[in-house]
CSV table of C-alpha atoms and ligand atoms in Angstrom, one decimal:
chain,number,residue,atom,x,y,z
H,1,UNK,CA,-17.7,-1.3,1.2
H,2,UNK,CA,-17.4,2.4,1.7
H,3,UNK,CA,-13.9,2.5,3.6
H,4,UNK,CA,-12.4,0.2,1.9
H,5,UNK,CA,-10.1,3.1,1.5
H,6,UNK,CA,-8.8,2.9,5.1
H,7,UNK,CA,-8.3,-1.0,4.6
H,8,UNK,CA,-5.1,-2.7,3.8
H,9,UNK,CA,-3.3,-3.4,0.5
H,10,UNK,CA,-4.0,-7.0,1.0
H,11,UNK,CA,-7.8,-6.3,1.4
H,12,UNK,CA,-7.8,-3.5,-1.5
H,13,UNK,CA,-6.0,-5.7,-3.7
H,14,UNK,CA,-8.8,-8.3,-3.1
H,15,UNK,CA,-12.2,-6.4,-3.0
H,16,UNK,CA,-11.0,-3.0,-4.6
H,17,UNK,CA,-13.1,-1.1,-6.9
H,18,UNK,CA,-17.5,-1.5,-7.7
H,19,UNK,CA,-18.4,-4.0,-10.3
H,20,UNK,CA,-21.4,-2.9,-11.8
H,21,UNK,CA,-21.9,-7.0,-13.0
H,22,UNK,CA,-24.4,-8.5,-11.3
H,23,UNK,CA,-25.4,-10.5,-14.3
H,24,UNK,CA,-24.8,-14.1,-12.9
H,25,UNK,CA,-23.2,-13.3,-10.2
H,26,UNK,CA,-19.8,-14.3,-11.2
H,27,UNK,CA,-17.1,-14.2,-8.0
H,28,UNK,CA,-14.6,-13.1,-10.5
H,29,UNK,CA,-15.7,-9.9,-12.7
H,30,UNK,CA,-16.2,-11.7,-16.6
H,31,UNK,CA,-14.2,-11.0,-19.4
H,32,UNK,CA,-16.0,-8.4,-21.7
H,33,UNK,CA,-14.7,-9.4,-24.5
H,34,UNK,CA,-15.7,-7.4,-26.9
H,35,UNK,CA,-14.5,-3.9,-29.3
H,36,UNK,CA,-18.0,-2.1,-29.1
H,37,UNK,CA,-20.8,-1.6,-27.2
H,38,UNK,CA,-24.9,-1.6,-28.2
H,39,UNK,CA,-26.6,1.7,-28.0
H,40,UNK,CA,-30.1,1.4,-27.4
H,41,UNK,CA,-31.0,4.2,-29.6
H,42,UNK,CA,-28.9,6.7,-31.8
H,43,UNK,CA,-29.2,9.2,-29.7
H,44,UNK,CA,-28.1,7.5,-27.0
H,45,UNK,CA,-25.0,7.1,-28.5
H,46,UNK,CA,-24.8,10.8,-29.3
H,47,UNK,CA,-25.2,11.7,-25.9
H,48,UNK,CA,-22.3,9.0,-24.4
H,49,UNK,CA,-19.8,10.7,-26.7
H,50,UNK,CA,-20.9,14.2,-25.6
H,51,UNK,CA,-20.2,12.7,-22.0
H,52,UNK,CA,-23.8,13.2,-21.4
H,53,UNK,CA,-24.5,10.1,-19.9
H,54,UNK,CA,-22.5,7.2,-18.1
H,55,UNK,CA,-21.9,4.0,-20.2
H,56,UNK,CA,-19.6,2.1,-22.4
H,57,UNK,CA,-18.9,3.2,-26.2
H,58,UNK,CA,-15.9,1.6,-27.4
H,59,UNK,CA,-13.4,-0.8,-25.6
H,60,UNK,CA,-10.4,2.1,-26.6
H,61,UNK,CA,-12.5,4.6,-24.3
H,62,UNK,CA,-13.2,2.2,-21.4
H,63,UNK,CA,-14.1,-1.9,-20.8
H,64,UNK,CA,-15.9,-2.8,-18.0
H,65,UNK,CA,-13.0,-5.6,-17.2
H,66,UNK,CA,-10.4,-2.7,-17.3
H,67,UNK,CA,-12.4,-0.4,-15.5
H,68,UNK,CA,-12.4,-2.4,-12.4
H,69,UNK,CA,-9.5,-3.1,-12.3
H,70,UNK,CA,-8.1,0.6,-12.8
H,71,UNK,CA,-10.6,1.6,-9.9
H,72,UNK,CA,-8.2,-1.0,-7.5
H,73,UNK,CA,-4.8,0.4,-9.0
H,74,UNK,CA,-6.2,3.6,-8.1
H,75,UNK,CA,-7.2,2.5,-4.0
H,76,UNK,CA,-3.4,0.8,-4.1
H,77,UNK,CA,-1.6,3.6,-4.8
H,78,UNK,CA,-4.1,6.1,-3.2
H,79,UNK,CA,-4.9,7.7,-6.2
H,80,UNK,CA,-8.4,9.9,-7.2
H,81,UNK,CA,-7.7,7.8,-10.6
H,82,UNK,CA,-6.1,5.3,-12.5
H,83,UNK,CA,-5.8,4.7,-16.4
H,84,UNK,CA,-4.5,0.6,-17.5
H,85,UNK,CA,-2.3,0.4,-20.9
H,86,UNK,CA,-1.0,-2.4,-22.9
H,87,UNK,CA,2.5,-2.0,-21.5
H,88,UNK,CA,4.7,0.0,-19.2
H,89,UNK,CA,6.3,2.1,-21.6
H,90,UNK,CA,2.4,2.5,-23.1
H,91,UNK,CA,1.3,4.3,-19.5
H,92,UNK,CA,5.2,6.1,-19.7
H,93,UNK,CA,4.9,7.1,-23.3
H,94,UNK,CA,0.9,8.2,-22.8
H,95,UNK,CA,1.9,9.9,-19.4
H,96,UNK,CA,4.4,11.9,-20.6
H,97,UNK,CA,2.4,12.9,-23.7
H,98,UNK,CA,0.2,14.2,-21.8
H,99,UNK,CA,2.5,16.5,-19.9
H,100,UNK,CA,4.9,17.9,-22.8
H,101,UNK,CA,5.0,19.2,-26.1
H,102,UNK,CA,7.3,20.9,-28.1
H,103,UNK,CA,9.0,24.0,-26.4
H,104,UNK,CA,9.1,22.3,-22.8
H,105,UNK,CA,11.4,21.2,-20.4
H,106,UNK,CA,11.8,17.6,-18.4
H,107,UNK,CA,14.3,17.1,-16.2
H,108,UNK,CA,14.6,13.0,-15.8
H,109,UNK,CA,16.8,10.9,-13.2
H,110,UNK,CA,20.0,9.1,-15.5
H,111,UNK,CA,19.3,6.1,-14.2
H,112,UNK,CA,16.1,4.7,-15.9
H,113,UNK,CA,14.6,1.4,-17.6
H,114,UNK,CA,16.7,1.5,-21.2
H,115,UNK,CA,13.5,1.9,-23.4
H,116,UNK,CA,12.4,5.1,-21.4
H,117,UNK,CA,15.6,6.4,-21.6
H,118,UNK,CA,15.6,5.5,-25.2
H,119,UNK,CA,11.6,7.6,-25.1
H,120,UNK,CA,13.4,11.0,-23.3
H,121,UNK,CA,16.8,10.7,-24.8
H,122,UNK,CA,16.0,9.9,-28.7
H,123,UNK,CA,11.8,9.7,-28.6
H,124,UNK,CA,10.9,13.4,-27.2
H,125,UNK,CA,13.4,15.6,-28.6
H,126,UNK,CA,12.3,14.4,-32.0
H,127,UNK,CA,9.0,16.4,-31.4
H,128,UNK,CA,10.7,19.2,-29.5
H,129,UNK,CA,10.8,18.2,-26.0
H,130,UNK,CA,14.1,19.6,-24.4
H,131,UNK,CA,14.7,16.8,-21.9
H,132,UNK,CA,18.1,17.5,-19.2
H,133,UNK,CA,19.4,13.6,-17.8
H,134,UNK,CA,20.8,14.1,-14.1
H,135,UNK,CA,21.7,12.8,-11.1
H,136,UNK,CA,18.1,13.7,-9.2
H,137,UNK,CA,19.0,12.6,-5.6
H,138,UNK,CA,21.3,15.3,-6.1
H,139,UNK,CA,18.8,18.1,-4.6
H,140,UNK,CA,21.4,21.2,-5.7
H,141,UNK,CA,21.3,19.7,-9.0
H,142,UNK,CA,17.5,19.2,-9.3
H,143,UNK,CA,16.9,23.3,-7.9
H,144,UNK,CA,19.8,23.9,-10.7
H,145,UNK,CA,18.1,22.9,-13.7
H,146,UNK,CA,14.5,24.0,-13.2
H,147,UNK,CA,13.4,26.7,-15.6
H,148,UNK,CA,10.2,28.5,-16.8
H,149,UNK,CA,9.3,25.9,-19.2
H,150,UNK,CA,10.2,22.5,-16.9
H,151,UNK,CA,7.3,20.7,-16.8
H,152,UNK,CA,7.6,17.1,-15.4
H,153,UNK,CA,10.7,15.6,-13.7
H,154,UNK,CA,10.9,12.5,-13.9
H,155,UNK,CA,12.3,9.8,-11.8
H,156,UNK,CA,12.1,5.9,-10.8
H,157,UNK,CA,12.9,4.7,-6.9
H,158,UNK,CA,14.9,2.1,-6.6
H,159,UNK,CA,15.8,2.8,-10.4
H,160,UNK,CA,17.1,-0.1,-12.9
H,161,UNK,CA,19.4,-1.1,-12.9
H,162,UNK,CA,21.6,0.2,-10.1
H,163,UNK,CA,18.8,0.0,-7.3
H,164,UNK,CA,19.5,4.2,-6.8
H,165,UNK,CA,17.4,5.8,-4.5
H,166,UNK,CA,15.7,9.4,-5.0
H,167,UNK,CA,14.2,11.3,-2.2
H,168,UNK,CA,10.7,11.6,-3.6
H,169,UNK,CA,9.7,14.0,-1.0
H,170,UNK,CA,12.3,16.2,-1.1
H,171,UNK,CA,12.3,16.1,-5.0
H,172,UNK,CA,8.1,16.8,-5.5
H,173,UNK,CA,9.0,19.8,-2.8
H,174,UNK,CA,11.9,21.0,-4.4
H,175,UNK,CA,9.8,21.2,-8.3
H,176,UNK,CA,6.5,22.1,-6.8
H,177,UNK,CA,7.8,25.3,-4.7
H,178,UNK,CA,9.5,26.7,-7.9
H,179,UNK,CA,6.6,26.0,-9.9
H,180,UNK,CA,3.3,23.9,-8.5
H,181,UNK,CA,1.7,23.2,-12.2
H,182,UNK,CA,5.3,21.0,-12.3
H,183,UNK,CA,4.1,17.1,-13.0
H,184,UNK,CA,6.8,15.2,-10.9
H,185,UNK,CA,6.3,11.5,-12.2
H,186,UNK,CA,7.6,8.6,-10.4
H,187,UNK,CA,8.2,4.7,-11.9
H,188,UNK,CA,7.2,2.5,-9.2
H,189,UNK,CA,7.2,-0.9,-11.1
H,190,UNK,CA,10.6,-1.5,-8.2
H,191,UNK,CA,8.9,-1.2,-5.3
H,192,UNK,CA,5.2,-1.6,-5.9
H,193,UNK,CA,2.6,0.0,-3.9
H,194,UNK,CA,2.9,-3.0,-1.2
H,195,UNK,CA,6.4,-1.1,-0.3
H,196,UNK,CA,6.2,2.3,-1.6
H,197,UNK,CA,3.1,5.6,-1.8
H,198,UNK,CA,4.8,7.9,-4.3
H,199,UNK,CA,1.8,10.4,-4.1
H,200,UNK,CA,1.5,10.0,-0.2
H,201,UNK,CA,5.4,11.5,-0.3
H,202,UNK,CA,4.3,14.7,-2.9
H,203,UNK,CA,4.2,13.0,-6.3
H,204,UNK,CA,1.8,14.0,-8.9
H,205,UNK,CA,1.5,11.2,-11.1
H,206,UNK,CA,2.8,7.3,-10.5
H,207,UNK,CA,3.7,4.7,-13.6
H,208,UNK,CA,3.6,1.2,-13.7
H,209,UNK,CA,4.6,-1.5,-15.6
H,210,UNK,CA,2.5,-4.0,-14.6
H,211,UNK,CA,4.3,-6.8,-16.3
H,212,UNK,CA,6.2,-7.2,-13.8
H,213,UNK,CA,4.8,-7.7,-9.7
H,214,UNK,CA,1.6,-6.3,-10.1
H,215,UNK,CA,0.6,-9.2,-12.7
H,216,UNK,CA,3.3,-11.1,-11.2
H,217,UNK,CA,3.4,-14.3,-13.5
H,218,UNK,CA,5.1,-14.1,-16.1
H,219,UNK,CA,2.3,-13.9,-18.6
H,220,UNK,CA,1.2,-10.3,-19.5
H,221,UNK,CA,2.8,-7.2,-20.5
H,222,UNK,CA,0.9,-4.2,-18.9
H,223,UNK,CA,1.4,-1.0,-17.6
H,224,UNK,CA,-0.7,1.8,-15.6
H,225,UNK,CA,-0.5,5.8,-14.6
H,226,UNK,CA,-2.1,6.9,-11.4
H,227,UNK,CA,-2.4,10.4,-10.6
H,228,UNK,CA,-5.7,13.0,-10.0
H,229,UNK,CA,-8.4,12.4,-11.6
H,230,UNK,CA,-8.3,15.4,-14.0
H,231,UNK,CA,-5.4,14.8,-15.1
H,232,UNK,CA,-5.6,11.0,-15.7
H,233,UNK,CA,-9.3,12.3,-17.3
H,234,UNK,CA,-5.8,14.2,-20.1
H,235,UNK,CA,-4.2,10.9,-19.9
H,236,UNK,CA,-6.9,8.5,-21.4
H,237,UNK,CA,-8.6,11.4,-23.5
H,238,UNK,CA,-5.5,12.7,-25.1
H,239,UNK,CA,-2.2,10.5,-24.3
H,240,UNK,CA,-4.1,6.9,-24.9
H,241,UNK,CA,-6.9,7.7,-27.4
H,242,UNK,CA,-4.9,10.1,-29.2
H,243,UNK,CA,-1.6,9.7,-28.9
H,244,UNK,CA,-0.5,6.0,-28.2
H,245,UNK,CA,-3.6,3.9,-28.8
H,246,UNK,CA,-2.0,1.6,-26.4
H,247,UNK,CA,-4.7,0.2,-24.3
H,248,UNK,CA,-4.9,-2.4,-22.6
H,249,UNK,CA,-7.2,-5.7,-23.3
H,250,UNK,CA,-9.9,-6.9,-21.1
H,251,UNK,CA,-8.2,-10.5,-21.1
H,252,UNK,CA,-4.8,-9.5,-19.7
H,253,UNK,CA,-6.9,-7.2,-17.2
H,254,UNK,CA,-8.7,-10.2,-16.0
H,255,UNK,CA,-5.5,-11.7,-15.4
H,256,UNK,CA,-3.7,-8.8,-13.9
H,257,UNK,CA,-6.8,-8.8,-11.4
H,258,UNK,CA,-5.9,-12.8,-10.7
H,259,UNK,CA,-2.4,-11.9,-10.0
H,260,UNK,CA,-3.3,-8.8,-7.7
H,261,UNK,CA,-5.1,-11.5,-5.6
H,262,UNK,CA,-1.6,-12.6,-4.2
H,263,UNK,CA,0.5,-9.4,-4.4
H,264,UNK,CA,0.5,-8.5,-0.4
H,265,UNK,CA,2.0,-12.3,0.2
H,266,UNK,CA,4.2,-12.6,-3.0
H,267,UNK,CA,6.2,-9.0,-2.3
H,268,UNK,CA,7.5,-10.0,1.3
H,269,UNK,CA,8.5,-13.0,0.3
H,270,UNK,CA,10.4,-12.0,-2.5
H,271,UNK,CA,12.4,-8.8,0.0
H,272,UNK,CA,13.2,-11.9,1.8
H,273,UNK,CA,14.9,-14.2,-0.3
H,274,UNK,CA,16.3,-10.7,-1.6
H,275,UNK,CA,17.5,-9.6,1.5
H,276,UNK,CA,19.3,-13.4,2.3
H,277,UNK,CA,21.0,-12.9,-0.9
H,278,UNK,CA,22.3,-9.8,-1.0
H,279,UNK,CA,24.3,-10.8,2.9
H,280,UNK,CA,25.3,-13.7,0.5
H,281,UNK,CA,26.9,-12.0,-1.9
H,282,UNK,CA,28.4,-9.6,-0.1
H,283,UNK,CA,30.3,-12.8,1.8
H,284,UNK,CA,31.5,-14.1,-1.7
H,285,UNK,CA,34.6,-13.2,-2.7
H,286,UNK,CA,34.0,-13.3,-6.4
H,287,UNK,CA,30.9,-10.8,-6.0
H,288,UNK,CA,32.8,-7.1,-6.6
H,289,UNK,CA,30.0,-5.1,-5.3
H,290,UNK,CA,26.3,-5.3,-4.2
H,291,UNK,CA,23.6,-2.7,-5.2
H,292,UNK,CA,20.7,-3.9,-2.7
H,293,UNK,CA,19.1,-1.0,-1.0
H,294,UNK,CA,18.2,-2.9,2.1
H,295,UNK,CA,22.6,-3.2,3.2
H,296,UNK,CA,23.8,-0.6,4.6
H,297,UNK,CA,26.6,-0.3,2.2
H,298,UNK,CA,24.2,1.2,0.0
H,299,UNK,CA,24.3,5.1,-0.5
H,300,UNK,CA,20.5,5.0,-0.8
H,301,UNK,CA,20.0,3.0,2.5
H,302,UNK,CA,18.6,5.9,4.9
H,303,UNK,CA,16.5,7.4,2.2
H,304,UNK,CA,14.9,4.1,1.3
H,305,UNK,CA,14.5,3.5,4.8
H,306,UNK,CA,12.7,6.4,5.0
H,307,UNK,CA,11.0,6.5,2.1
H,308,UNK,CA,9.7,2.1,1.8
H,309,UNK,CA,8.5,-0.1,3.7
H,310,UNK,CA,11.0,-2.6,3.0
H,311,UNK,CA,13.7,-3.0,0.4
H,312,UNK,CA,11.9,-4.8,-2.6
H,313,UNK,CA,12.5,-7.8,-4.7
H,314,UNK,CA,15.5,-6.7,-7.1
H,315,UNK,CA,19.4,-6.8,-6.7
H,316,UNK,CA,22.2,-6.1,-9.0
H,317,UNK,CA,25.8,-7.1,-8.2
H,318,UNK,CA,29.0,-6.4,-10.5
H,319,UNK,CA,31.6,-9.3,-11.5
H,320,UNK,CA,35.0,-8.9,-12.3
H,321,UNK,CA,33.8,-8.5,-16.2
H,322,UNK,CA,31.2,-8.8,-19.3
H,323,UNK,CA,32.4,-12.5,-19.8
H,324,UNK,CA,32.5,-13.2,-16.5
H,325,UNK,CA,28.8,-12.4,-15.8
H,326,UNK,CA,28.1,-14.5,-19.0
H,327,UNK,CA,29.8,-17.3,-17.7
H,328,UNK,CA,28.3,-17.0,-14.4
H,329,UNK,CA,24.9,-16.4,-16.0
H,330,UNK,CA,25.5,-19.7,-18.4
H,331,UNK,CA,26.5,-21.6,-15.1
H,332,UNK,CA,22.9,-21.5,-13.1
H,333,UNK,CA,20.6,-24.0,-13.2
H,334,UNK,CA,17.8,-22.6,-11.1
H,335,UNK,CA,18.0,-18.9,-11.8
H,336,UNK,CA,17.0,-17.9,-15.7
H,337,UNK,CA,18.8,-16.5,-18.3
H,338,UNK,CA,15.7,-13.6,-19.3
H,339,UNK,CA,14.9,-10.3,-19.0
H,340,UNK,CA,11.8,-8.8,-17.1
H,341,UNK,CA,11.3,-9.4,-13.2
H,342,UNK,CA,8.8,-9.7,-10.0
H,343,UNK,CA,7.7,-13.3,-11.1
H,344,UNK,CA,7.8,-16.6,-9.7
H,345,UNK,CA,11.0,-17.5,-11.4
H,346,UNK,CA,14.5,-15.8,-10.2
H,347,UNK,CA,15.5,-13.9,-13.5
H,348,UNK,CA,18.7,-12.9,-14.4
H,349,UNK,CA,20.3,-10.8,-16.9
H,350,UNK,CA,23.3,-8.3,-17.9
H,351,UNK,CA,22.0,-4.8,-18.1
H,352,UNK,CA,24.5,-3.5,-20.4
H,353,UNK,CA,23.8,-5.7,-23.4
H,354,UNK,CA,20.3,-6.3,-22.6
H,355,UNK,CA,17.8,-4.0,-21.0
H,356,UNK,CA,20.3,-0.8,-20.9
H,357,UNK,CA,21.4,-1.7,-24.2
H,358,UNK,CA,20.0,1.8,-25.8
H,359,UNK,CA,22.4,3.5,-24.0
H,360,UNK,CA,25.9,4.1,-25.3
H,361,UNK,CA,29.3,3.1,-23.7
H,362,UNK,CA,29.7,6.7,-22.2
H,363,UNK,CA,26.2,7.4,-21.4
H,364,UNK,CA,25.9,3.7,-19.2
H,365,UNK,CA,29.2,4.9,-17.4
H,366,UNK,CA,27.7,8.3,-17.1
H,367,UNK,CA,24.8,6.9,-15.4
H,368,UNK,CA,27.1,4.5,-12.7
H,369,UNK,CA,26.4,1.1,-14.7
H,370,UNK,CA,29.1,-1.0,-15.3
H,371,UNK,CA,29.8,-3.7,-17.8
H,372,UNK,CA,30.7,-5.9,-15.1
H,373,UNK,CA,26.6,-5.5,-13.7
H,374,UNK,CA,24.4,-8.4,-13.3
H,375,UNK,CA,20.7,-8.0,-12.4
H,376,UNK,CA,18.6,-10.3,-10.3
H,377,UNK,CA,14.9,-10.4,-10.0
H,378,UNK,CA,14.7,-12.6,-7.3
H,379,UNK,CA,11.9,-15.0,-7.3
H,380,UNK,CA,9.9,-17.0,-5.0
H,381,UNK,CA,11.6,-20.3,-4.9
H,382,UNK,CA,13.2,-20.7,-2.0
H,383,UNK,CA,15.6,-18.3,-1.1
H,384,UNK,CA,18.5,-20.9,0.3
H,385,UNK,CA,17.8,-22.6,-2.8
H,386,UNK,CA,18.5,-19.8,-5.3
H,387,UNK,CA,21.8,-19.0,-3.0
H,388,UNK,CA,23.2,-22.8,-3.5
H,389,UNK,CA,22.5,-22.2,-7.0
H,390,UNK,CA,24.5,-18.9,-7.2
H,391,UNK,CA,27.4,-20.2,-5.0
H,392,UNK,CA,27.9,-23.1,-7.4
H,393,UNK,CA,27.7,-21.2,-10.4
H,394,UNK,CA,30.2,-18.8,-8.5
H,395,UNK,CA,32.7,-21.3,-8.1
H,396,UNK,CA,32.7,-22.5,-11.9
H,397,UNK,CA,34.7,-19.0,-12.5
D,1,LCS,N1,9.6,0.9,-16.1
D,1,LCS,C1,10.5,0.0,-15.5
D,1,LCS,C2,11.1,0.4,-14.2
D,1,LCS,C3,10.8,-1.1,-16.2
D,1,LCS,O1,11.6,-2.0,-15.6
D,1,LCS,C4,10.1,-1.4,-17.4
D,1,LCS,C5,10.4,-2.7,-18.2
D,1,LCS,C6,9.2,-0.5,-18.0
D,1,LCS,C7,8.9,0.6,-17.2
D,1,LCS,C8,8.5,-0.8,-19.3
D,1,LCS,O2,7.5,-1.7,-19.1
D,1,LCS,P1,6.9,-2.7,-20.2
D,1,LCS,O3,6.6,-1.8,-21.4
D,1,LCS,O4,8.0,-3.6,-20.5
D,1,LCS,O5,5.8,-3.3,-19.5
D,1,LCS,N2,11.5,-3.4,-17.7
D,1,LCS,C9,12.1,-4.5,-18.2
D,1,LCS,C10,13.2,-5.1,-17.6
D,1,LCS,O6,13.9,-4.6,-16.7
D,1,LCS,N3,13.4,-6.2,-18.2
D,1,LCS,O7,12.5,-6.4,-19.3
D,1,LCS,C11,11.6,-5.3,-19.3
């Protein structure tokens, strides 16, 4: 299919990428699994690792499983290339890796997953990386702290917890006018490229976690970096074989590739039991405040408008207190008490003790989230049927 290119997500997502199996003609691609591969002769192998000739040497360097799957990551987010990893903060860690070293400069958004805070705050500055944390849909602010040695900025859209929205475009402009060589790499696990085309708005390099609506059920951590293809050529040479090792196995990519199947029905149907339940909450008298980029009431709206296709999955929504989101949490019967989102199952969960728990007391009010937050991944039950559920937990406090 030569244009599958100008098809849609929903066909991409199906038919993306050339497997070279034609074995048994399998409808899905097999799982190869398997460390090594046979070289027919000695020098053969001498002249794969040369990058003399095409063809598998070792499942670190490339699987035929993985591969095919990277190739549709790459149509989806309209990429030249994509590498896979074994988790999100494997493509994050591998990414960045890639980009700095000691003596550079990142400037990164506040507002991030806790464990890739924990990688720029704590990780990087171990090794010399000078990483600035601000507020990055604050364009003054961005043009402000770029310098001769800033090298990536770093961002996610929506962000987690909060839902904050950064102007991509205005961002990528804003870094690649003062310097073009600047990466600026965006986290689109949020809004998924069903939603959202980081590179189409000026980004160099998109991250995944995978875990989450790409695989979609619950059942595989994963993560992927999307960007051009010499630089992702850096990326698996350098920041996976090298530096992280983190690659990702040809079962879970079989899996991810099952999930993918469904991706351009499950997102809509998850903004719309998002978008029901945000109207809800903001109707409930015990709900303080609702972070859902889709309402109006949120600074972010015209941007994301702009900037999405629709609002995404995820909503966060602050309670009077820490205890009073436990108790609320401990109340629901059909919503779950866990970390992670973009599954089946509506998730819930308390940012400040859970997934933003690397950041301190100051540096979570620093970056606008309360104790008081509570995070929803909504799910794909039905969406009246998760709001009868919140209202009666709602009532219990
Ligand atoms: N980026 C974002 C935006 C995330 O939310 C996460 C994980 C990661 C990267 C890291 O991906 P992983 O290594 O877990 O595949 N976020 C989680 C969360 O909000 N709850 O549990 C994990």
């Amino acid at each position: 299919m030569d244009d599958i290119k100008n098809m849609s997500i929903a066909t991409k997502a199906i038919h993306g990428g050339v497997s070279k199996e034609k074995g048994y003609g399998s409808l899905s691609m097999p799982i190869y699994q398997t460390s090594t591969f046979v070289f027919e002769t000695a020098e053969q192998g001498g002249r794969r690792f040369a990058g003399e000739e095409e063809g598998y040497i070792y499942s670190r360097l490339g699987n035929p499983t993985v591969s095919l799957l990277e190739e549709k990551i790459a149509l989806l987010e309209g990429a030249e290339a994509c590498v896979a990893f074994s988790s999100g903060m494997g493509a994050i860690s591998s990414t960045l890796w890639s980009i700095a070293g000691a003596g550079k400069h990142i400037i990164a958004d506040g507002t991030l997953y806790g464990c890739t805070f924990a990688l720029l705050n704590h990780g990087m500055p171990r090794y010399g990386v000078e990483v600035d944390f601000i507020d990055t849909s604050d364009l003054d602010a961005v043009k402000a702290h770029l310098k001769e040695n800033t090298c990536c900025v770093y961002l996610e859209s929506p962000a987690n917890p909060t839902l904050k929205i950064e102007d991509i475009e205005e961002v990528a402009k804003i870094a690649h006018e003062y310097n073009p060589e600047i990466k600026v790499v965006v986290d689109n696990t949020f809004a998924t490229p069903v939603l959202q085309n980081p590179l189409a708005l000026g980004a160099d390099v998109v991250v995944h976690s995978a875990t989450k609506y790409l695989n979609g059920h619950g059942d595989v951590i994963a993560g992927f970096s999307c960007g051009k293809a010499d630089f992702m050529a850096d990326v698996r040479l350098f920041g996976l074989k090298d530096m992280t090792g983190s690659v990702l196995g040809p079962q879970e990519a079989f899996l991810i590739m099952r999930g993918l199947k469904t991706l351009a029905l499950r997102v809509p149907k998850h903004v719309e039991n998002a978008r029901m339940i945000a109207e809800y909450l903001e109707s409930e008298p015990k709900c303080k405040k609702v972070y859902y980029p889709g309402l109006e009431s949120h600074p972010g709206h015209e941007i994301a408008a702009k900037q999405m296709k629709d609002f995404g999955g995820m909503l966060s929504f602050e309670v009077e207190s820490r205890e009073a989101g436990a108790k609320l949490c401990n109340a629901l019967e059909l919503c779950t008490c866990a970390v992670s989102l973009g599954d089946a199952e509506t998730l819930i969960e308390h940012p400040a003790s859970m997934t933003h728990s690397p950041y301190t007391a100051e540096e979570l009010a620093e970056a606008g989230i309360p104790e008081g937050l509570i995070r929803l991944a909504v799910g794909l039950e039905e969406g009246e049927e998760i709001i009868a559920d919140l209202k009666q937990a709602f009532a219990k406090l």
